[in-house]
């Protein structure tokens, strides 16, 4: 069974497991050129809850430079789906994770330590995502990775 899921699947799954008092953790990013820091980030995130969902930004919304992403969205999804620590992966076709957060309402939204400098900068994607998860009773967490 593939770990790559649609939004409808994730919403149904989320509703079901939340009734069982299970916790959902969401990590979102490009995850192009996966490295040990990403793996450690996922391990720390998974400790917060029962299910780890990793969403990736679609190719068309990545603006990190010429010829980026290095690995196309299908490759990134496939790679992440083979990591045992991750329960589900999702392709987010939006510039930020705000839309996904508002629908999924994760218990935890987790980013890496390199985002610390953006936490309180209003009108940044991270600030908006943080406020979105808190609006629905979730917690924003930074790992040390």
mmCIF file of C-alpha atoms in Angstrom, residues 12-131:
data_model
loop_
_atom_site.group_PDB
_atom_site.id
_atom_site.type_symbol
_atom_site.label_atom_id
_atom_site.label_comp_id
_atom_site.label_asym_id
_atom_site.label_seq_id
_atom_site.Cartn_x
_atom_site.Cartn_y
_atom_site.Cartn_z
ATOM 1 C CA UNK A 12 -10.862 10.866 6.565
ATOM 2 C CA UNK A 13 -7.900 9.262 8.315
ATOM 3 C CA UNK A 14 -7.407 12.282 10.567
ATOM 4 C CA UNK A 15 -11.054 12.343 11.605
ATOM 5 C CA UNK A 16 -10.985 8.642 12.425
ATOM 6 C CA UNK A 17 -7.789 8.647 14.509
ATOM 7 C CA UNK A 18 -8.634 11.836 16.383
ATOM 8 C CA UNK A 19 -11.773 10.096 17.660
ATOM 9 C CA UNK A 20 -9.381 7.499 19.068
ATOM 10 C CA UNK A 21 -7.416 10.309 20.792
ATOM 11 C CA UNK A 22 -4.409 9.748 18.531
ATOM 12 C CA UNK A 23 -2.115 12.663 17.674
ATOM 13 C CA UNK A 24 -1.183 13.790 14.174
ATOM 14 C CA UNK A 25 2.122 15.495 13.443
ATOM 15 C CA UNK A 26 2.679 17.444 10.230
ATOM 16 C CA UNK A 27 6.033 18.393 8.710
ATOM 17 C CA UNK A 28 6.064 20.455 5.533
ATOM 18 C CA UNK A 29 8.838 21.529 3.214
ATOM 19 C CA UNK A 30 10.557 21.042 -0.114
ATOM 20 C CA UNK A 31 12.643 18.093 1.090
ATOM 21 C CA UNK A 32 14.832 18.287 -1.978
ATOM 22 C CA UNK A 33 18.183 16.572 -1.416
ATOM 23 C CA UNK A 34 17.253 14.692 1.755
ATOM 24 C CA UNK A 35 20.064 14.602 4.322
ATOM 25 C CA UNK A 36 20.673 13.333 7.849
ATOM 26 C CA UNK A 37 19.300 16.553 9.343
ATOM 27 C CA UNK A 38 15.941 15.824 7.690
ATOM 28 C CA UNK A 39 15.931 12.252 9.016
ATOM 29 C CA UNK A 40 16.681 13.457 12.547
ATOM 30 C CA UNK A 41 13.991 16.127 12.160
ATOM 31 C CA UNK A 42 11.430 13.455 11.236
ATOM 32 C CA UNK A 43 12.500 11.295 14.205
ATOM 33 C CA UNK A 44 12.036 14.199 16.625
ATOM 34 C CA UNK A 45 8.695 15.131 15.067
ATOM 35 C CA UNK A 46 7.384 11.556 15.266
ATOM 36 C CA UNK A 47 8.047 11.484 19.031
ATOM 37 C CA UNK A 48 5.332 14.130 19.451
ATOM 38 C CA UNK A 49 2.480 12.004 18.179
ATOM 39 C CA UNK A 50 1.151 8.787 16.750
ATOM 40 C CA UNK A 51 1.186 9.545 13.025
ATOM 41 C CA UNK A 52 3.687 11.565 11.010
ATOM 42 C CA UNK A 53 2.470 13.161 7.803
ATOM 43 C CA UNK A 54 5.060 14.849 5.601
ATOM 44 C CA UNK A 55 3.817 17.198 2.923
ATOM 45 C CA UNK A 56 6.015 18.562 0.191
ATOM 46 C CA UNK A 57 5.750 21.710 -1.879
ATOM 47 C CA UNK A 58 4.960 21.077 -5.545
ATOM 48 C CA UNK A 59 7.681 21.800 -8.092
ATOM 49 C CA UNK A 60 5.945 24.870 -9.499
ATOM 50 C CA UNK A 61 5.945 26.569 -6.071
ATOM 51 C CA UNK A 62 9.616 26.085 -5.241
ATOM 52 C CA UNK A 63 11.540 29.304 -5.785
ATOM 53 C CA UNK A 64 15.010 28.433 -4.479
ATOM 54 C CA UNK A 65 16.990 29.080 -7.634
ATOM 55 C CA UNK A 66 17.684 27.977 -11.156
ATOM 56 C CA UNK A 67 17.096 24.286 -11.842
ATOM 57 C CA UNK A 68 15.434 23.744 -8.480
ATOM 58 C CA UNK A 69 14.109 21.513 -7.203
ATOM 59 C CA UNK A 70 16.904 19.136 -8.044
ATOM 60 C CA UNK A 71 14.571 16.163 -7.552
ATOM 61 C CA UNK A 72 11.109 16.519 -9.049
ATOM 62 C CA UNK A 73 8.006 16.163 -6.867
ATOM 63 C CA UNK A 74 7.329 12.559 -7.892
ATOM 64 C CA UNK A 75 10.860 11.549 -6.899
ATOM 65 C CA UNK A 76 10.656 13.408 -3.588
ATOM 66 C CA UNK A 77 7.306 11.786 -2.756
ATOM 67 C CA UNK A 78 8.621 8.350 -3.662
ATOM 68 C CA UNK A 79 11.795 8.740 -1.606
ATOM 69 C CA UNK A 80 9.949 9.970 1.482
ATOM 70 C CA UNK A 81 7.378 7.184 1.175
ATOM 71 C CA UNK A 82 10.163 4.641 1.725
ATOM 72 C CA UNK A 83 11.198 6.082 5.085
ATOM 73 C CA UNK A 84 9.772 3.917 7.869
ATOM 74 C CA UNK A 85 9.425 6.855 10.278
ATOM 75 C CA UNK A 86 6.914 8.568 7.954
ATOM 76 C CA UNK A 87 3.336 7.298 7.891
ATOM 77 C CA UNK A 88 2.002 9.298 4.937
ATOM 78 C CA UNK A 89 3.276 11.763 2.346
ATOM 79 C CA UNK A 90 1.278 14.377 0.489
ATOM 80 C CA UNK A 91 1.919 16.738 -2.414
ATOM 81 C CA UNK A 92 0.769 20.232 -1.485
ATOM 82 C CA UNK A 93 0.073 22.380 -4.524
ATOM 83 C CA UNK A 94 0.076 25.614 -2.510
ATOM 84 C CA UNK A 95 2.874 28.046 -1.723
ATOM 85 C CA UNK A 96 2.467 27.520 2.043
ATOM 86 C CA UNK A 97 1.112 24.745 4.243
ATOM 87 C CA UNK A 98 -1.645 27.036 5.598
ATOM 88 C CA UNK A 99 -4.398 25.484 3.501
ATOM 89 C CA UNK A 100 -3.392 21.962 4.501
ATOM 90 C CA UNK A 101 -3.141 22.971 8.169
ATOM 91 C CA UNK A 102 -6.635 24.500 8.084
ATOM 92 C CA UNK A 103 -8.096 21.290 6.658
ATOM 93 C CA UNK A 104 -6.054 18.660 8.500
ATOM 94 C CA UNK A 105 -5.850 20.492 11.848
ATOM 95 C CA UNK A 106 -2.743 18.615 13.036
ATOM 96 C CA UNK A 107 -1.987 18.394 16.723
ATOM 97 C CA UNK A 108 1.583 19.469 15.962
ATOM 98 C CA UNK A 109 3.148 21.388 13.095
ATOM 99 C CA UNK A 110 6.907 20.889 13.141
ATOM 100 C CA UNK A 111 9.703 22.775 11.418
ATOM 101 C CA UNK A 112 13.478 22.599 11.734
ATOM 102 C CA UNK A 113 15.641 24.846 13.864
ATOM 103 C CA UNK A 114 16.727 26.855 10.812
ATOM 104 C CA UNK A 115 13.256 28.449 10.817
ATOM 105 C CA UNK A 116 13.676 29.921 14.325
ATOM 106 C CA UNK A 117 14.590 33.347 12.933
ATOM 107 C CA UNK A 118 11.252 33.590 11.103
ATOM 108 C CA UNK A 119 8.881 32.717 13.973
ATOM 109 C CA UNK A 120 7.891 36.252 14.886
ATOM 110 C CA UNK A 121 8.343 37.930 11.516
ATOM 111 C CA UNK A 122 4.814 38.892 10.555
ATOM 112 C CA UNK A 123 3.583 38.215 7.037
ATOM 113 C CA UNK A 124 6.096 35.405 6.468
ATOM 114 C CA UNK A 125 4.830 31.989 5.447
ATOM 115 C CA UNK A 126 6.049 30.505 8.718
ATOM 116 C CA UNK A 127 4.301 33.119 10.834
ATOM 117 C CA UNK A 128 1.052 32.488 8.947
ATOM 118 C CA UNK A 129 1.408 28.710 9.290
ATOM 119 C CA UNK A 130 2.173 29.001 13.013
ATOM 120 C CA UNK A 131 -0.914 31.155 13.616
#
